[in-house]
XYZ file of C-alpha atoms in Angstrom:
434
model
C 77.196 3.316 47.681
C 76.976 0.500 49.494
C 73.906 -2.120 49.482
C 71.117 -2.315 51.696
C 72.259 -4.187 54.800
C 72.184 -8.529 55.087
C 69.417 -9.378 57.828
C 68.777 -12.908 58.613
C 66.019 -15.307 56.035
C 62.597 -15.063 56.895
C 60.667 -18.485 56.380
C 59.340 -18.519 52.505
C 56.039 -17.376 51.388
C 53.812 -20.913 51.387
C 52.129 -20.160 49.191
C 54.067 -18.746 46.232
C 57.037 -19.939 44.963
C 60.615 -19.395 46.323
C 61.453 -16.079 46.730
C 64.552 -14.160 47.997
C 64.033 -13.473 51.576
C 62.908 -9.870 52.494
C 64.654 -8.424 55.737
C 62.632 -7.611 58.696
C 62.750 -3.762 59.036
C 63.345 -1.535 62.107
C 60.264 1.230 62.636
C 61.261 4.468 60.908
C 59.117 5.716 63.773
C 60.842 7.571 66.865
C 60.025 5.891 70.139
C 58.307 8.886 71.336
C 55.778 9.055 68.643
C 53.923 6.188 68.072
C 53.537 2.456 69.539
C 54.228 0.938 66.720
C 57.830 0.957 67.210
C 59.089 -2.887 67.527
C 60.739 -4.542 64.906
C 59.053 -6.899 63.743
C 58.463 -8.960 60.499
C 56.427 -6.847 58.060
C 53.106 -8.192 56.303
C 54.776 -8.503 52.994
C 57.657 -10.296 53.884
C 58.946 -13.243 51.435
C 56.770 -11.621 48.372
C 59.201 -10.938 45.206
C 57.955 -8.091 42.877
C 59.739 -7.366 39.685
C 58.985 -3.883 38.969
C 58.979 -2.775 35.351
C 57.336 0.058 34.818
C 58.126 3.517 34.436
C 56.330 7.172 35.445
C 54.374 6.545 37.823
C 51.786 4.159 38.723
C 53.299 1.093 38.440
C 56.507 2.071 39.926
C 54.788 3.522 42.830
C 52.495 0.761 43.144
C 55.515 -1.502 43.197
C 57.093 1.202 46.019
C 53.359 0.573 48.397
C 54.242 -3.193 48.655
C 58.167 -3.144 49.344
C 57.095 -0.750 51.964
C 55.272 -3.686 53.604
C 58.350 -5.607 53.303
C 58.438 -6.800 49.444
C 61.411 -7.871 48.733
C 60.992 -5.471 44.804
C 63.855 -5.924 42.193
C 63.098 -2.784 39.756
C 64.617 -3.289 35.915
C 65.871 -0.831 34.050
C 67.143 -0.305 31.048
C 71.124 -0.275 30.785
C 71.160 3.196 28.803
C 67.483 4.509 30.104
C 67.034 4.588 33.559
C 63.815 5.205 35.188
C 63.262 8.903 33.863
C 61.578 9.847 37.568
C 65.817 9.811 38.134
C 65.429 13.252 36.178
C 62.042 14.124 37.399
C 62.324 17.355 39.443
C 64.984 19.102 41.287
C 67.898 17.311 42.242
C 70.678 17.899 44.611
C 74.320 17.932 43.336
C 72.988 15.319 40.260
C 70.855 13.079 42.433
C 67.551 13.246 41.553
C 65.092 13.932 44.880
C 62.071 12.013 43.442
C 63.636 9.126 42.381
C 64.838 8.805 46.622
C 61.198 8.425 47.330
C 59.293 6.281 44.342
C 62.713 3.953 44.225
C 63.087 3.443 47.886
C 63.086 -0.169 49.492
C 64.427 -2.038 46.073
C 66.728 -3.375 44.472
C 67.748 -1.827 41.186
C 69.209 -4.110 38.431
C 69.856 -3.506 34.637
C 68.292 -5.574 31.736
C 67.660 -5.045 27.948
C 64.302 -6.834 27.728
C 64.560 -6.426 23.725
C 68.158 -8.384 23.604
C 68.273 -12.075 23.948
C 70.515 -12.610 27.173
C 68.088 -10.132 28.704
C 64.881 -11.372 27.743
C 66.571 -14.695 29.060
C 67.180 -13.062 32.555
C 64.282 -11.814 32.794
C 62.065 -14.773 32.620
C 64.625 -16.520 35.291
C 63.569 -13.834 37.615
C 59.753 -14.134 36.671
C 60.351 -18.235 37.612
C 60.972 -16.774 41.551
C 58.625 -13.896 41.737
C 55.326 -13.354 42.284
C 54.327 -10.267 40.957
C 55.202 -8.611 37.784
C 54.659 -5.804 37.442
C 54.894 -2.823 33.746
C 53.877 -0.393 31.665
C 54.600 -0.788 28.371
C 52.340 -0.232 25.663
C 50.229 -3.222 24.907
C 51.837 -5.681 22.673
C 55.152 -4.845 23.512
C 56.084 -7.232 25.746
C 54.661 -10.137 23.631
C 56.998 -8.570 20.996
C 60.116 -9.666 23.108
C 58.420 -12.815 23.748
C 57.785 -11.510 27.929
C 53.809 -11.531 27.573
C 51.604 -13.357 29.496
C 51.706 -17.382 27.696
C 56.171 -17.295 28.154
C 56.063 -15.511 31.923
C 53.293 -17.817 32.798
C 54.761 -20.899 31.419
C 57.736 -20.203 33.704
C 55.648 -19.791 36.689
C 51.638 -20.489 36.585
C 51.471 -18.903 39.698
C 52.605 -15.110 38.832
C 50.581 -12.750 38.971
C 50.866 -10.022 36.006
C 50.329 -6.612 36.396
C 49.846 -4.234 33.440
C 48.949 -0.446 34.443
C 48.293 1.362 31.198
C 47.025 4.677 30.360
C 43.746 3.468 28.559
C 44.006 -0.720 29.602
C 45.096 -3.522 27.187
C 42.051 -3.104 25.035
C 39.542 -0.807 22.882
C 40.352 1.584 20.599
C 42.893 4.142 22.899
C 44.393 1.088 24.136
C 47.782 1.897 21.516
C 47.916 5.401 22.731
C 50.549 6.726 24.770
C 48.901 7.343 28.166
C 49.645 9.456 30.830
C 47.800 10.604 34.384
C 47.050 13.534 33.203
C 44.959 12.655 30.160
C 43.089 10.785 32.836
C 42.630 14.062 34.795
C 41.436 15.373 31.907
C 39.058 12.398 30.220
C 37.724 11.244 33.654
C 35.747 14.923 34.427
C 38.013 15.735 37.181
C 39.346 18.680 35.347
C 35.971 19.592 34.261
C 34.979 19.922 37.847
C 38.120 21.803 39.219
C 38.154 25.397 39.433
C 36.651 28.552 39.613
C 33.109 28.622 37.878
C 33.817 31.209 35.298
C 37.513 30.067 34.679
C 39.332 26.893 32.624
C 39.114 23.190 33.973
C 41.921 23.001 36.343
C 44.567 20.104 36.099
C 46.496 19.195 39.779
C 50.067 19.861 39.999
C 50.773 16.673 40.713
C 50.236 13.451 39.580
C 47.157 12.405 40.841
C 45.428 9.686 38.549
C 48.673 8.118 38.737
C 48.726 8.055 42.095
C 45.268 7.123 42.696
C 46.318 4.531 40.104
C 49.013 3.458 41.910
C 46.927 2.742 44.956
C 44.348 0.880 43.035
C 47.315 -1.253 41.590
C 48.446 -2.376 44.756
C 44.974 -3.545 46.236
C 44.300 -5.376 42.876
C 47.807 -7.142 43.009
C 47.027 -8.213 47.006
C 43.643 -9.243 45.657
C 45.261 -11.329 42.597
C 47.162 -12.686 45.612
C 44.390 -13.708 47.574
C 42.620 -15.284 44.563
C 46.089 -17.482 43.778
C 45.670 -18.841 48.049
C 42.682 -20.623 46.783
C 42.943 -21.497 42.945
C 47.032 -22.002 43.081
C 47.054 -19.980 39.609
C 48.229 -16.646 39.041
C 46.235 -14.297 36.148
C 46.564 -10.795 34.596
C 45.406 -7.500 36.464
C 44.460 -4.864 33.825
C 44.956 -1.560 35.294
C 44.061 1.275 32.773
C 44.559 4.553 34.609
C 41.415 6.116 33.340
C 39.417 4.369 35.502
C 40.184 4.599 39.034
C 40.224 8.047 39.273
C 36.987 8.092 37.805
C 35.631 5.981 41.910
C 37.027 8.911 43.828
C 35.001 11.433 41.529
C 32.196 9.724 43.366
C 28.563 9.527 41.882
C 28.999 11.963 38.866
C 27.995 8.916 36.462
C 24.521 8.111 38.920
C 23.819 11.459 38.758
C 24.095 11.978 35.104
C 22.161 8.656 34.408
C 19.491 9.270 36.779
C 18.930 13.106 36.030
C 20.956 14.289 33.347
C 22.802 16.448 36.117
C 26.538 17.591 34.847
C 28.157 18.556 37.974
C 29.995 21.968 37.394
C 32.642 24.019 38.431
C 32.179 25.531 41.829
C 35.877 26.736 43.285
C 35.881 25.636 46.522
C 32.073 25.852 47.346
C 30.177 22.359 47.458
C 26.892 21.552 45.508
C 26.406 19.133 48.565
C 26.347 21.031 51.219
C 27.744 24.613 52.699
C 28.930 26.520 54.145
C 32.094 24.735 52.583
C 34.548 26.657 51.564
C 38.270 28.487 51.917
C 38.499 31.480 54.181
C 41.118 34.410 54.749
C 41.550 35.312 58.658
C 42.859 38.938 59.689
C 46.038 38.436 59.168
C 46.219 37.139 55.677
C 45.932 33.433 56.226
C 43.860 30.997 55.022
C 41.568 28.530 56.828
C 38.911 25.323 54.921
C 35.911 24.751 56.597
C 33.812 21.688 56.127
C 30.220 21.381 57.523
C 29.106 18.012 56.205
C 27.587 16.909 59.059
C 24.678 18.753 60.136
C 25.330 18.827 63.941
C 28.783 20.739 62.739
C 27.047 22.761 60.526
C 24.822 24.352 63.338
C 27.798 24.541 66.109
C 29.433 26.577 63.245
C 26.790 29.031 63.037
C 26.081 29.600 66.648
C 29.954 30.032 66.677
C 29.825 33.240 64.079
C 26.772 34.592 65.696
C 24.246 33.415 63.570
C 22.333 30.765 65.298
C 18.848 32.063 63.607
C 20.248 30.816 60.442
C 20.447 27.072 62.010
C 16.792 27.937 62.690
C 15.213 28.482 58.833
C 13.883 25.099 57.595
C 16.665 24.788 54.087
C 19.219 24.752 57.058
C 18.193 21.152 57.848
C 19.720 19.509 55.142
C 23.263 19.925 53.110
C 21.566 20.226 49.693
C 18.992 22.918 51.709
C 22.245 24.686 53.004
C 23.902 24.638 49.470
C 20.961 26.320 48.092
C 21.903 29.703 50.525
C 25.711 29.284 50.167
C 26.118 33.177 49.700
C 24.521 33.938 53.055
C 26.098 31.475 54.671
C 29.719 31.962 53.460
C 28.771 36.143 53.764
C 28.409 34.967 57.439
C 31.597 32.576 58.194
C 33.549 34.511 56.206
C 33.057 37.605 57.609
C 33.361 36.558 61.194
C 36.611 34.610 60.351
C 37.754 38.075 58.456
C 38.108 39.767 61.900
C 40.344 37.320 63.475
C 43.604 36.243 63.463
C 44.456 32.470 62.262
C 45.034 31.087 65.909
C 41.937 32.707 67.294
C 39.686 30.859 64.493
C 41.509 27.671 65.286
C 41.297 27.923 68.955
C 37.315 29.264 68.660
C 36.675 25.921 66.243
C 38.529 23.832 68.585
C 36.628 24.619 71.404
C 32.840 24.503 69.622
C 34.286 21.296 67.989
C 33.787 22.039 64.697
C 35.860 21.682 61.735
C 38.663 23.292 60.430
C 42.016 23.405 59.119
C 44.930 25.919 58.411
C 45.649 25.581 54.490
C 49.142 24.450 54.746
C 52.007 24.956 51.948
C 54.488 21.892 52.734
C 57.211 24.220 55.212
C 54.078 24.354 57.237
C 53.433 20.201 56.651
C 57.153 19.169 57.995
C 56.357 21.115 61.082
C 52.826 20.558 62.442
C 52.618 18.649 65.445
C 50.246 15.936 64.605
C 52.075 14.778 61.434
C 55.553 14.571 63.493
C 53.147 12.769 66.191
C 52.520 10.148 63.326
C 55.685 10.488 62.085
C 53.993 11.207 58.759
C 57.594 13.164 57.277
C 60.028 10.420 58.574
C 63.817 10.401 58.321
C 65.690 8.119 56.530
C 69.830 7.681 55.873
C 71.427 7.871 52.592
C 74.368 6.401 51.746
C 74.660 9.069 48.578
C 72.850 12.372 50.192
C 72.793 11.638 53.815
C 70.090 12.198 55.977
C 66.631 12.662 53.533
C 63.102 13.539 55.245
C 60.071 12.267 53.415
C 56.405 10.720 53.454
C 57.190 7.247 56.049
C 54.645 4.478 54.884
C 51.005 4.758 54.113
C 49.477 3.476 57.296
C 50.576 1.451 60.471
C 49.916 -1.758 61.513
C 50.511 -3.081 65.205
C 51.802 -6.329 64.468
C 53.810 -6.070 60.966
C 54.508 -2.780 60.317
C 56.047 -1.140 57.324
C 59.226 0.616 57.210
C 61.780 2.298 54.768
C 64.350 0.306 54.625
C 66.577 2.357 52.497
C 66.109 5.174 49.958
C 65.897 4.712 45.896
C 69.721 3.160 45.043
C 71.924 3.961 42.045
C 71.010 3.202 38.622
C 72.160 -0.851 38.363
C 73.537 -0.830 41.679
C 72.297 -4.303 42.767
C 72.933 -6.106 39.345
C 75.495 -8.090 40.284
C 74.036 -9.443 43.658
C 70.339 -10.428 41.989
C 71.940 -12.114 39.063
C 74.175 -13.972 41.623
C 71.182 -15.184 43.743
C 70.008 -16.609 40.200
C 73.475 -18.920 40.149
C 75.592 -16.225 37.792
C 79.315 -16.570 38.086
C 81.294 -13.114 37.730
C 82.161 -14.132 34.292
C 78.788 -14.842 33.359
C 77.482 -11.745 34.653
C 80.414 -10.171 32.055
C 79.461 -11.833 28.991
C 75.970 -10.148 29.366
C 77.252 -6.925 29.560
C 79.697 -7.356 26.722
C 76.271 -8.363 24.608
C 74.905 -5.311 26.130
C 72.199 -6.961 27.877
C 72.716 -5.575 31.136
């Protein structure tokens, strides 16, 4: 496989240290689809991450900023890779997840634990400005990598640590994963059918909720270094974010002692709210928090005297009737086919949405309008489709450069931008440290 293409250095970051230049990455967006097609420097551009971490958070944290043009170096071990590599179904050995959390960086392979690699290691940290891992607390001062030698190297970096339970209290030594947090926060508790178990996602959601919440603490950390010229410690514990989107369960218990239960997909906020299954055997979700779309709903199914009664004027009021009010939506969707609810919403403009399984994603018109499932080329699997970057900017946009690279495949070029000869580079594998 060959590496990601030279471009041209971009100016330095002023204000972090030295850092290998990031290239300036075409739009991964057709022409056709979306203005935001001009290359262009992206916002990231001249940031170094060193991504340490492993399943998933931090790695995909670390995979939101190179997508904004961070120029990420992710270290793995020389005998462990990354074990997203063998998350999943792969195609002929090439592991399909790994292409999308590992794309736009740089892989490289260091034994943190052995001397030369430990030694490497804090030679990178002196050039970056984010750091970012996982390990369990403790363990990187045990390889003398915490926060008093990385800092010493460079005052300025900013460490990131994204643990299951945070680097204190008394689960902080647990092995943590997203979906104890799905489980601890109340999200499972909440998900479901009322008279059946607490539901976990098949997916990894704290982590990726995590992940998100990494990123915006690390540009934050950033933004606080622009005006103090120091660098600190973010303390992500994976517990918590996920624990924001649940919203105001925590309120609600303080203020009333109300435990928010399982409702399917009904709402205790408002109704009707809810899946439906059209005439021929689809399904549609309709939402009705806003009042105004809650009566142009009703008047749509033929029941505009419902809009009328007095509980109707308020989502809690509606909640409080959601079996008339789903006996009436549901039954008027029941007659009709899945384009004939769609068109009939469209036109009373209220909303709705075809419950899509992901064949149905990678072909609906206003994802390939925002060239939500981009394409990208790859060297080892050739053309890949996946999720393009999280948002677009007019003026520095994102891009995917390239997809996640082989296991150590840029070793030899990072070490060399540190000064390593070939032979140097050698010895340290000969020690076993890369």
């Amino acid at each position: 496989m060959t590496s990601p293409p030279a471009t041209a250095p971009l100016p330095p970051d002023p204000s972090g240290p030295a850092a290998a230049p990031a290239a300036s990455p075409p739009s991964t967006a057709s022409a056709s689809s979306a203005p935001f097609t001009a290359p262009a420097p992206a916002a990231l551009s001249g940031l170094r991450v060193l991504d340490l971490a492993t399943l998933f958070a931090g790695p995909l944290a670390a995979t939101l900023l190179g997508d904004f043009g961070a120029d990420v170096v992710k270290v793995e071990h020389p005998d462990r890779p990354d074990p997203s590599r063998g998350h999943g179904p792969d195609r002929d050995g090439v592991g399909l997840w790994w292409k999308l959390l590992g794309r736009n960086k740089r892989t490289v392979t260091l034994d943190l634990s052995a001397p030369g690699g430990r030694d490497i290691l804090l030679r990178l940290a002196a050039g970056a400005d984010v750091v970012i891992e996982n390990f369990r607390p403790g363990t990187l001062e045990r390889w003398g990598l915490g926060w008093a030698e990385l800092s010493a190297v460079n005052p300025r970096l900013v460490l990131t640590r994204v643990t299951g339970f945070g680097q204190f209290g008394p689960y902080a030594h647990r092995p943590g994963f997203g979906t104890l947090a799905e489980a601890m926060s109340g999200f499972a508790a909440v998900t479901g059918e009322p008279d059946g178990p607490p539901t976990l996602p098949p997916f990894g959601l704290a982590d990726s909720i995590a992940a998100l919440a990494t990123s915006y603490a690390v540009l934050t950390a950033l933004a606080a270094r622009a005006a103090t010229g120091r660098g600190q410690v973010v303390d992500m514990a994976i517990i918590e974010p996920i624990l924001t989107v649940l919203g105001p369960q925590p309120i609600w218990y303080d203020q009333l002692g109300y435990v928010q239960p399982r409702t399917g997909n009904r709402s205790r906020n408002n109704a009707p709210r809810n899946t439906y299954r059209t005439a021929d055997g689809q399904w549609l979700a309709v939402s009705t928090s806003a009042q105004s779309v809650a009566e142009r709903v009703l008047r749509l199914v033929g029941r505009p005297e419902l809009a009328e009664e007095p509980w109707f004027a308020s989502g809690a009021g509606r909640a409080r009737h959601t079996e008339e009010l789903d006996a009436a939506v549901g039954g008027w969707i029941a007659r009709r086919t899945r384009a004939e609810v769609l068109t009939a919403f469209e036109k009373a403009e209220a909303a709705v949405a075809p419950v899509y399984d992901i064949r149905e994603v990678m072909d609906d018109p206003q994802y390939r309008a925002l060239d939500t499932i981009t394409e990208v080329d790859d060297p080892e699997l050739g053309p890949l489709r996946m999720q393009n970057v999280l948002f677009r900017l007019s003026e520095t946009p994102g891009a995917i450069r390239w997809a996640g690279r082989p296991h150590g495949a840029d070793t030899d070029e990072v070490l060399g931008e540190l000064g390593l000869t070939g032979a140097d580079i050698a010895e340290l594998r000969a020690q076993g440290a890369l």
